[in-house]
Short mmCIF file of C-alpha atoms and ligand atoms in Angstrom, two decimals:
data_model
loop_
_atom_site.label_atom_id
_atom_site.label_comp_id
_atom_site.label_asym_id
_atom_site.label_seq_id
_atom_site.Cartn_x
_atom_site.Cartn_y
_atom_site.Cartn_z
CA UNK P 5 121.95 -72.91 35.12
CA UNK P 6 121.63 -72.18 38.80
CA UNK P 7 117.95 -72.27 39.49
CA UNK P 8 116.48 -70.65 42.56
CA UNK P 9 112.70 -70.39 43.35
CA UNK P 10 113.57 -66.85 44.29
CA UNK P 11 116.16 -63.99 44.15
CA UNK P 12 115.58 -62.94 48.13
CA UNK P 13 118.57 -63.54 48.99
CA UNK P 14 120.77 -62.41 45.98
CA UNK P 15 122.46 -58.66 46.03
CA UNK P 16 122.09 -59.11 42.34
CA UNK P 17 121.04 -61.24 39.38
CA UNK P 18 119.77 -62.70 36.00
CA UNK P 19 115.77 -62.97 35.14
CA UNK P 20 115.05 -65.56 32.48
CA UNK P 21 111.99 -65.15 31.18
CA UNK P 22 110.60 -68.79 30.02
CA UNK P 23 107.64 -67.66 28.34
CA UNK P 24 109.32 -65.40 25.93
CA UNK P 25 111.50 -68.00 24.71
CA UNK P 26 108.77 -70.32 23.79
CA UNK P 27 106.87 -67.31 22.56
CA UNK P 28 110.08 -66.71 20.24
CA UNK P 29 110.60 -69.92 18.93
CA UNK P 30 107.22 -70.74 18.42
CA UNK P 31 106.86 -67.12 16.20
CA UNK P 32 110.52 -68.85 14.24
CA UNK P 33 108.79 -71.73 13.83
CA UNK P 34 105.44 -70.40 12.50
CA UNK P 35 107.76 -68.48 9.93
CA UNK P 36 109.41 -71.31 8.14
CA UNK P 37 108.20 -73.73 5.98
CA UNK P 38 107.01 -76.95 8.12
CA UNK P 39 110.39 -78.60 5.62
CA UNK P 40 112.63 -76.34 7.10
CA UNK P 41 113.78 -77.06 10.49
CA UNK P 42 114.96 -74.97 13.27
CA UNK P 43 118.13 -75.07 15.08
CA UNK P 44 118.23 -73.12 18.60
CA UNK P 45 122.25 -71.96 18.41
CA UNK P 46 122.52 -72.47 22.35
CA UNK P 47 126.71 -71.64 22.05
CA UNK P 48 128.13 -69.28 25.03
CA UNK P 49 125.90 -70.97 27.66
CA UNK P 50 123.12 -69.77 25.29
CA UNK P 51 124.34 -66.06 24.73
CA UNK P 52 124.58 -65.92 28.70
CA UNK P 53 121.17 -67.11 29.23
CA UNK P 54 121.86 -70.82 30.39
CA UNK P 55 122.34 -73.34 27.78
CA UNK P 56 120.62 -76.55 29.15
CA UNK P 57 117.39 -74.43 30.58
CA UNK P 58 117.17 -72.56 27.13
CA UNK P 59 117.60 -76.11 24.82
CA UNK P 60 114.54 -78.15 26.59
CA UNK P 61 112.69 -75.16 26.24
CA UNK P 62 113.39 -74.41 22.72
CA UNK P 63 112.94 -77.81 22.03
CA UNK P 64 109.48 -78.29 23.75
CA UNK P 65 108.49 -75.40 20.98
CA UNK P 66 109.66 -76.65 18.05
CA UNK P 67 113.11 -76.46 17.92
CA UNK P 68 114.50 -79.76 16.73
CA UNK P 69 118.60 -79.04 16.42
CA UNK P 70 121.52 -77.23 18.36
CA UNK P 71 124.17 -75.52 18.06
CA UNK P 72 127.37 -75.06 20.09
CA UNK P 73 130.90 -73.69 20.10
CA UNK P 74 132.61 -76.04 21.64
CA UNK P 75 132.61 -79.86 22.94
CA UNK P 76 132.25 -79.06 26.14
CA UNK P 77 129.07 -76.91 25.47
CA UNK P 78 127.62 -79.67 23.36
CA UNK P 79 128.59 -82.27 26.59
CA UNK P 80 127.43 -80.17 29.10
CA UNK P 81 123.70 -80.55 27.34
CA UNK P 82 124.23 -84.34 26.69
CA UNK P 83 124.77 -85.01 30.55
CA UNK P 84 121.77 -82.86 30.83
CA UNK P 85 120.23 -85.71 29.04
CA UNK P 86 119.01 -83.84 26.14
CA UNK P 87 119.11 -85.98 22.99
CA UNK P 88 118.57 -84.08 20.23
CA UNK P 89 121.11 -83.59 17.29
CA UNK P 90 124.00 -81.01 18.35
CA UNK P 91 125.69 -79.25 15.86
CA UNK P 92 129.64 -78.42 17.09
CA UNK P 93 130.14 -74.98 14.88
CA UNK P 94 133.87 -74.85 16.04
CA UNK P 95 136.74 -76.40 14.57
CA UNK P 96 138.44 -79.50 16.12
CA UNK P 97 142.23 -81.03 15.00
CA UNK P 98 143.29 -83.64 17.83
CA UNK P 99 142.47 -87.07 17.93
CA UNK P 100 141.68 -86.51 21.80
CA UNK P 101 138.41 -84.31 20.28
CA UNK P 102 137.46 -86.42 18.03
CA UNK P 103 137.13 -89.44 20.48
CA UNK P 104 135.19 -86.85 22.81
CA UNK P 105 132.59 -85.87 19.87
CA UNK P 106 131.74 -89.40 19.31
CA UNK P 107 131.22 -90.44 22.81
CA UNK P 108 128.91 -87.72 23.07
CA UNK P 109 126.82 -88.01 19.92
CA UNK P 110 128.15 -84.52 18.46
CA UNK P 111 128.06 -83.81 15.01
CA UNK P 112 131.27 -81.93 13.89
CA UNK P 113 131.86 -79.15 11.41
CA UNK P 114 134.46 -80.27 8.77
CA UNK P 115 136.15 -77.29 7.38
CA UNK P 116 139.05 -78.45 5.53
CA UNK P 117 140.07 -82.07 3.70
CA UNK P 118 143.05 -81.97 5.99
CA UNK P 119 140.56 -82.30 9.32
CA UNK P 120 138.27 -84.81 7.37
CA UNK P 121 141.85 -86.88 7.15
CA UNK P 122 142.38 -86.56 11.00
CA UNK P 123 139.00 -87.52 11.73
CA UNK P 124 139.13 -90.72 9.66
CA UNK P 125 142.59 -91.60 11.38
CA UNK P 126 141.42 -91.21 15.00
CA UNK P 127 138.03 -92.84 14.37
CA UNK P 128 140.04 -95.83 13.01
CA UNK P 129 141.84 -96.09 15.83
CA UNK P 130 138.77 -96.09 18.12
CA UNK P 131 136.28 -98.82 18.17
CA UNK P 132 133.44 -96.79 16.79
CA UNK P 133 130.25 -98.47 15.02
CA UNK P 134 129.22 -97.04 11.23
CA UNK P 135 129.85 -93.65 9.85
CA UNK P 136 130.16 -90.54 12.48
CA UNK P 137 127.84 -87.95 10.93
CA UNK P 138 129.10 -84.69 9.76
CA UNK P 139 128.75 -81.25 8.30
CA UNK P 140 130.83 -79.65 5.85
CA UNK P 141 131.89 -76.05 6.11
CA UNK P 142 131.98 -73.95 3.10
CA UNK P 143 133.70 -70.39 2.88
CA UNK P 144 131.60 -68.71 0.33
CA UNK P 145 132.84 -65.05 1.78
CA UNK P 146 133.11 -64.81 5.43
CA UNK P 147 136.64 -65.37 5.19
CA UNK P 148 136.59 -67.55 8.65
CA UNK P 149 136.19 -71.06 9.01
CA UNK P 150 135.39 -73.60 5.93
CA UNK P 151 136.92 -74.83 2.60
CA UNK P 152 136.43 -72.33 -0.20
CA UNK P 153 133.31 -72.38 -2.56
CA UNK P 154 135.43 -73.10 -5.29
CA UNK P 155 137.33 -76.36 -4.28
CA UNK P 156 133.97 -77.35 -2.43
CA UNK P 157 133.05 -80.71 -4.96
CA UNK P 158 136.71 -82.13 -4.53
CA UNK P 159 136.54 -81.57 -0.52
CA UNK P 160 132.97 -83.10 -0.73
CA UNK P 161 134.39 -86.55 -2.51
CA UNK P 162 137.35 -86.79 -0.08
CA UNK P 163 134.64 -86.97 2.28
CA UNK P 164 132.62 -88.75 0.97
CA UNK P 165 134.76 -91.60 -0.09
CA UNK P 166 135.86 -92.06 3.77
CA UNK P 167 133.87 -95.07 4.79
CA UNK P 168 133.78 -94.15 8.73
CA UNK P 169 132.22 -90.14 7.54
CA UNK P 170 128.65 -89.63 6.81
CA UNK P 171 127.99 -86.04 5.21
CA UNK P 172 125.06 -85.12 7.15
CA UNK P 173 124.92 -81.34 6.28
CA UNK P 174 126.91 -78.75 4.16
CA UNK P 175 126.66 -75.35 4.97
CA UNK P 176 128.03 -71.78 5.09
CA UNK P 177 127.30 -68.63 6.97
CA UNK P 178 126.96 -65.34 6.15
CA UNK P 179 129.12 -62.27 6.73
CA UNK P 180 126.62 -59.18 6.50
CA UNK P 181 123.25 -60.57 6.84
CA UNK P 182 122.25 -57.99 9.24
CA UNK P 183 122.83 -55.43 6.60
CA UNK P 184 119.93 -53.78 4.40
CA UNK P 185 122.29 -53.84 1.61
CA UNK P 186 121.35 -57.76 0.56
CA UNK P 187 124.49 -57.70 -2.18
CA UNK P 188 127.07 -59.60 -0.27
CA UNK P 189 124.45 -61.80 0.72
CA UNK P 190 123.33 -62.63 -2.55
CA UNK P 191 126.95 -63.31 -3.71
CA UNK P 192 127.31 -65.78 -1.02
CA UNK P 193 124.21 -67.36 -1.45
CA UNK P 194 124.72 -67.64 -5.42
CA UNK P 195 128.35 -69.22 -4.56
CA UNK P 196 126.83 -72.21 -1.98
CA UNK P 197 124.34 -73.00 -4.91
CA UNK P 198 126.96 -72.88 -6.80
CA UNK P 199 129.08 -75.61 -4.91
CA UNK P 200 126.02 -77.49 -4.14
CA UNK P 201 125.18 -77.77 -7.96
CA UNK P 202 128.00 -79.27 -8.64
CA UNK P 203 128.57 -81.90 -5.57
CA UNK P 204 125.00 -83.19 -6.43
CA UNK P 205 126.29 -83.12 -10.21
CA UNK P 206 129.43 -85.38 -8.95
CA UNK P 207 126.83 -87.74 -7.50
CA UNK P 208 126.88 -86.98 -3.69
CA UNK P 209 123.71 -87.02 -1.76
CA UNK P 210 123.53 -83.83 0.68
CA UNK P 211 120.76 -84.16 3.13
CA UNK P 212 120.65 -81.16 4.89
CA UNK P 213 121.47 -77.58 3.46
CA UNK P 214 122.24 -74.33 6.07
CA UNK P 215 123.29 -71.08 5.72
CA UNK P 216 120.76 -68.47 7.44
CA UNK P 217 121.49 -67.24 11.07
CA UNK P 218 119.13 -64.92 13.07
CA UNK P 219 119.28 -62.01 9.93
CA UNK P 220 119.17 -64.19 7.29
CA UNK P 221 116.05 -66.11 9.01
CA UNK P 222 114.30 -63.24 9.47
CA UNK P 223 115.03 -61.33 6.37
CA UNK P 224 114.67 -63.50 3.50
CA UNK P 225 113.01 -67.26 2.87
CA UNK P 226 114.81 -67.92 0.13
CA UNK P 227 117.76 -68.10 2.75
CA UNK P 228 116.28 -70.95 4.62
CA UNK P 229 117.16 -73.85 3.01
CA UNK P 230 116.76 -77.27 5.19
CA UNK P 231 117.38 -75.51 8.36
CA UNK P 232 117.99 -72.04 9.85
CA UNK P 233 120.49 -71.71 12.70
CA UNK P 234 118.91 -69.29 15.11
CA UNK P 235 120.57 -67.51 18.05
CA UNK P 236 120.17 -64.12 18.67
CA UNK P 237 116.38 -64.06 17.59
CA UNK P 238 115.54 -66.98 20.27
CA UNK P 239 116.68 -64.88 23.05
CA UNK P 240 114.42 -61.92 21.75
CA UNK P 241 116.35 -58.97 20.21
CA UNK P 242 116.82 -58.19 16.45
CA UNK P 243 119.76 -58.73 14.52
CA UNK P 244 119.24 -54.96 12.97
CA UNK P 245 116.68 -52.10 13.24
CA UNK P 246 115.53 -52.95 9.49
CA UNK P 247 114.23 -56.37 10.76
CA UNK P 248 112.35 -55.14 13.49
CA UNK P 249 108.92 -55.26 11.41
CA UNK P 250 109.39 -58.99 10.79
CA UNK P 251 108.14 -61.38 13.47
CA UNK P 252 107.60 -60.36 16.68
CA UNK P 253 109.64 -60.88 19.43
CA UNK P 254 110.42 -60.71 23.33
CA UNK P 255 113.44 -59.93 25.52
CA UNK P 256 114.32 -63.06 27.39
CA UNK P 257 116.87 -61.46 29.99
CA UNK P 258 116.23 -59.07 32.28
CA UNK P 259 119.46 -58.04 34.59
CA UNK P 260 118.29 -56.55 38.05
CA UNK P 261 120.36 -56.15 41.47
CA UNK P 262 119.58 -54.49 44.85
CA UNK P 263 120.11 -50.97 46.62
CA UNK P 264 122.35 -51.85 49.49
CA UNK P 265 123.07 -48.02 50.59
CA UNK P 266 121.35 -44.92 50.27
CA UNK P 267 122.67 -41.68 51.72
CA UNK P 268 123.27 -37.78 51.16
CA UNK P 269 126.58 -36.49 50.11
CA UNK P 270 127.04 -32.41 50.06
CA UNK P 271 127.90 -30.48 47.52
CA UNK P 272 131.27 -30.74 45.98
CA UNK P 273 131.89 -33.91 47.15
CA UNK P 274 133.30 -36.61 44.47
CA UNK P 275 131.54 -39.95 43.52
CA UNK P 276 133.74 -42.78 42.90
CA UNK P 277 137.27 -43.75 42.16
CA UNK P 278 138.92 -40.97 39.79
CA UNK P 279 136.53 -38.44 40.89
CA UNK P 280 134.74 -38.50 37.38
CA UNK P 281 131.33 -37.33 39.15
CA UNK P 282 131.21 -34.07 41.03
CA UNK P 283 128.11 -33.18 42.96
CA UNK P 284 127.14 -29.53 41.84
CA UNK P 285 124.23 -29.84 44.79
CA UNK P 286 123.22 -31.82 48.03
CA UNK P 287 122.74 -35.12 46.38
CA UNK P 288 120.56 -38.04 47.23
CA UNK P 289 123.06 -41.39 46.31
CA UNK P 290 121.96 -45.07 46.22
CA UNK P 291 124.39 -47.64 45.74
CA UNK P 292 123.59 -50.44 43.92
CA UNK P 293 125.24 -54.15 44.47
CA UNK P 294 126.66 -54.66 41.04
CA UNK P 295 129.65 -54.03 38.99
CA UNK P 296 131.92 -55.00 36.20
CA UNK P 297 132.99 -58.48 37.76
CA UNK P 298 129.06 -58.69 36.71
CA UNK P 299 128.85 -57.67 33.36
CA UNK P 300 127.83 -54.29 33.60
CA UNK P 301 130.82 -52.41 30.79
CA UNK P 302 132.85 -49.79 32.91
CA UNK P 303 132.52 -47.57 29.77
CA UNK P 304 129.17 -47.31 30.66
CA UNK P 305 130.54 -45.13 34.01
CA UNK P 306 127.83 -41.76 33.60
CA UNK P 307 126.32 -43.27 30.86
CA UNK P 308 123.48 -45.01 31.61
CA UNK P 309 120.02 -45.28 33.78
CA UNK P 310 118.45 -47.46 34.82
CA UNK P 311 114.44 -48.43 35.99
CA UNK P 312 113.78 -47.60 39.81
CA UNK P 313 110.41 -47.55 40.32
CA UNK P 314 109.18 -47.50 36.96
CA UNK P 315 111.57 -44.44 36.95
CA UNK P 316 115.03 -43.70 34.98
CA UNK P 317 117.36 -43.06 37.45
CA UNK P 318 121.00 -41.85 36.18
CA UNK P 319 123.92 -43.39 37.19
CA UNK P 320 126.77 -41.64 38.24
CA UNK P 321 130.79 -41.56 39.04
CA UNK P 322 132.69 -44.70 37.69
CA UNK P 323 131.06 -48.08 37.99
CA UNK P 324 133.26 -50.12 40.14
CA UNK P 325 133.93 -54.05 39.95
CA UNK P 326 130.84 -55.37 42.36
CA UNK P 327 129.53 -51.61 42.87
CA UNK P 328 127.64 -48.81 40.88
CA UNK P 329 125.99 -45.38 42.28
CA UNK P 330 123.04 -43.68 41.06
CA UNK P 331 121.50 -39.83 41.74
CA UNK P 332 117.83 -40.98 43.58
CA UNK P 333 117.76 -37.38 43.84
CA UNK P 334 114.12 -37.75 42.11
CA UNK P 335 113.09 -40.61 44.64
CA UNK P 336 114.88 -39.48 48.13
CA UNK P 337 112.37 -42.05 50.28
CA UNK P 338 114.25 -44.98 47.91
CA UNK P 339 115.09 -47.57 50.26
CA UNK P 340 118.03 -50.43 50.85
CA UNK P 341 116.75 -53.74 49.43
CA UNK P 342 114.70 -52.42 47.01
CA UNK P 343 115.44 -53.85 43.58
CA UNK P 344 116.90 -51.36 40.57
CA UNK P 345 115.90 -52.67 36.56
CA UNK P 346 119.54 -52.53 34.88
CA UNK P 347 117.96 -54.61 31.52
CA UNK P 348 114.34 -55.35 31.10
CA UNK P 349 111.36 -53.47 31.59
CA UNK P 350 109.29 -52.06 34.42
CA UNK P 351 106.19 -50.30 33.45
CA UNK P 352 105.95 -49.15 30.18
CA UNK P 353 109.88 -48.02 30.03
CA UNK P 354 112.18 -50.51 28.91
CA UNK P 355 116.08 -50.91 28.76
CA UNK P 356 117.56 -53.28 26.22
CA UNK P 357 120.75 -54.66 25.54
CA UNK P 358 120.56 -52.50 22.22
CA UNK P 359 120.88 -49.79 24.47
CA UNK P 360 123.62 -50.60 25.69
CA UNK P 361 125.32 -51.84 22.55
CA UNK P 362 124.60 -48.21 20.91
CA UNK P 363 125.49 -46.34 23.55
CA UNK P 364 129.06 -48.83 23.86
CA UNK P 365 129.61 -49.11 19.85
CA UNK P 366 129.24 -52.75 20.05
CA UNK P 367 126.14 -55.48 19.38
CA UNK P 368 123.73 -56.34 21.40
CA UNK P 369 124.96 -60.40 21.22
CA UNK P 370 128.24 -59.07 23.05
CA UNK P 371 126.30 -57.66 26.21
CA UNK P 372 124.45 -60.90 26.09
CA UNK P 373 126.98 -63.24 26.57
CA UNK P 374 129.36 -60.32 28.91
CA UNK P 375 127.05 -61.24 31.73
CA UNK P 376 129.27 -63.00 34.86
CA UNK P 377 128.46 -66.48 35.87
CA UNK P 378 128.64 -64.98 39.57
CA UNK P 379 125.18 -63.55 38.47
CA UNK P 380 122.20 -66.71 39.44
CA UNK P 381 120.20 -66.99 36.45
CA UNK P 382 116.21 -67.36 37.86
CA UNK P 383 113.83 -68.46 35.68
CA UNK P 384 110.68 -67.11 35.39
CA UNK P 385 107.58 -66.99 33.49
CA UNK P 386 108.13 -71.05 33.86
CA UNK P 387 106.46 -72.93 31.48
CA UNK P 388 103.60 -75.98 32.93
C1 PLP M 6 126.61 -68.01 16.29
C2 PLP M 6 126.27 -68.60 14.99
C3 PLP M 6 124.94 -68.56 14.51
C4 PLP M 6 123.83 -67.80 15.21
O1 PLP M 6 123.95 -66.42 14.92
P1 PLP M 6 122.83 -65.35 15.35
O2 PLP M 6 123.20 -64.13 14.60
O3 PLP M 6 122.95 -65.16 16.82
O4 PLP M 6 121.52 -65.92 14.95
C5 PLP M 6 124.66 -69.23 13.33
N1 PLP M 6 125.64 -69.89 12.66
C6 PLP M 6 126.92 -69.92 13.06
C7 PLP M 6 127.93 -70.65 12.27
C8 PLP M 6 127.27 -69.27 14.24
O5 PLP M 6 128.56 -69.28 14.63
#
């Protein structure tokens, strides 16, 4: 994460607010049982949030695991020199990875008894001391990665019987947790007990049990298991409008950039490539310094407001790839420099990236991670 002690000199960038995090995982750890720990997922630079500044804090609060997507997510927090178990959630094949997971202390998801084979081969072949710790993947339903439910005991004693493998963890995840309907759910949940029944009836210890992601965490205990793995919740929104009286939580990112223009165009004059905004009256225009190449969704284009002055401001004519122009018809006296609220909150109004996601058709975790690394991420609200 770039940190800078201020955004002065930026055109445009990414607030991080410190103190909500903690204040989220704290109110994730105050709702599991003190046996159940929490796992910060921290994959996708941390849902476009910055992955190493997000980990020590969630881990200064309680967190006590992560998760990644990749190996060069879980690296990039192990040069960091954060120490704590990392859980790799993505599939690996090539002897190449596996020598690159166990120089840097990952623990890999085995989803398949041919992987577990490759693993034992290239670990073999590598001077590496004891058993490498791992977690199996179960499909119970989500139809992605994992061995199915139903072949999970004879996947479990390959496993197990490979001397340099250590099941750490089994676990599963959940394909409509963030539905009010809970029948899928259960289904899934009654097929991992299922598998786990019987690999503890075939005499294999399992030491840690997942399945629950931000939904499942927040919607049901019996869901919890040994651990919960927790993204979207940590960085403050809601999985789904039904789980909104749960715990409560607080926006982390807050997406601002600056006016670097503001000038009168007549009537009848266009706004923008393609012409899609036509002033019907003298019009007051601002334009802001930031665009697509940020993050901000061109389908947005006419859209969407955003906060000036505590104010909602429409923005108008297509948004442009480092560019966007709003109507300040309502604040002529608006001047260059001054700072425009695309995400986050300014007095009592607020803009969230469920906004966004409704007024798109998508989720909320896609705007998240669709902001541009060109954007500095500043933390604030730093914790002592
Ligand atoms: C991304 C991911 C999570 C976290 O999901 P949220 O809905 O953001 O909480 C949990 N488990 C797995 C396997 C994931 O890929």
């Amino acid at each position: 994460m770039v940190k800078l002690n201020c955004s002065a000199t930026q055109r445009a960038w990414v607030e991080i607010d410190l103190a909500a995090v903690a204040h989220n995982v704290r109110q994730l750890r105050q709702s599991l049982a003190p046996t159940t720990a929490l796992m910060a997922v921290v994959k996708a630079d941390a849902y476009g949030h910055g992955a190493v500044t997000i980990a020590q804090t969630a881990l200064q609060q309680g967190a006590t695991w992560l998760g990644v997507a990749t190996i060069m997510e879980g690296l990039e927090l192990r040069e960091a020199g954060i120490e704590a178990p990392i859980l790799l959630l993505g599939g690996t094949y090539t002897h190449e990875q596996v020598r690159a997971i166990a120089g840097g202390a990952l623990q890999p998801t085995l989803c398949s008894p041919k992987q577990a084979l490759i693993f034992a081969e290239a670990l073999e072949a590598m001077p590496y001391p004891g058993a490498l710790p791992v977690h199996l993947k179960l499909d119970t339903g989500m139809s992605r990665l994992g061995t199915s439910w139903t072949e999970a005991v004879e996947f479990a004693r390959l496993v197990d019987c490979i001397p340099n493998l250590q099941i750490a963890g089994i676990y599963s995840h959940l394909a409509t947790a963030d539905s009010p309907d809970p029948t899928v759910m259960g289904l899934q949940q009654s097929r991992f007990d299922q598998a786990i029944g019987q690999i503890r009836a075939a005499g294999i210890a399992v030491p840690c049990l997942h399945l629950a992601n931000s939904a499942a965490a927040l919607a049901d205990h019996a869901l919890h298991y040994d651990m919960v793995r927790v993204g979207l919740a940590v960085y403050g929104l809601y999985p789904a409008v039904h789980l909104r009286g749960t715990i409560e939580l607080r926006p982390v990112m807050q997406v601002k950039a600056r006016i670097t223009q503001v000038k009168t165009i007549p009537a009848g004059m266009g706004v923008s490539y393609g012409y899609r905004f036509m002033a019907d009256r003298e019009t007051r225009l601002a334009v802001v310094g930031i665009g697509y190449a940020d993050g901000v969704p061109r389908n947005l284009s006419g859209q969407m407001t955003v906060l000036v002055r505590g104010q909602r401001i429409p923005q108008i004519g297509a948004i442009t790839m480092d560019q966007l122009m709003l109507d300040v018809n309502q604040i002529p006296d608006v001047q260059e420099g001054e700072v425009v609220t695309l995400l986050g909150q300014e007095g009592h109004d607020r803009i969230s990236a469920d906004d966004w996601a409704n007024n798109l058709g998508t989720i909320s975790w896609e705007i998240l991670c669709g902001f541009k690394h060109r954007l500095p991420r500043v933390a604030i609200g730093e914790l002592s």
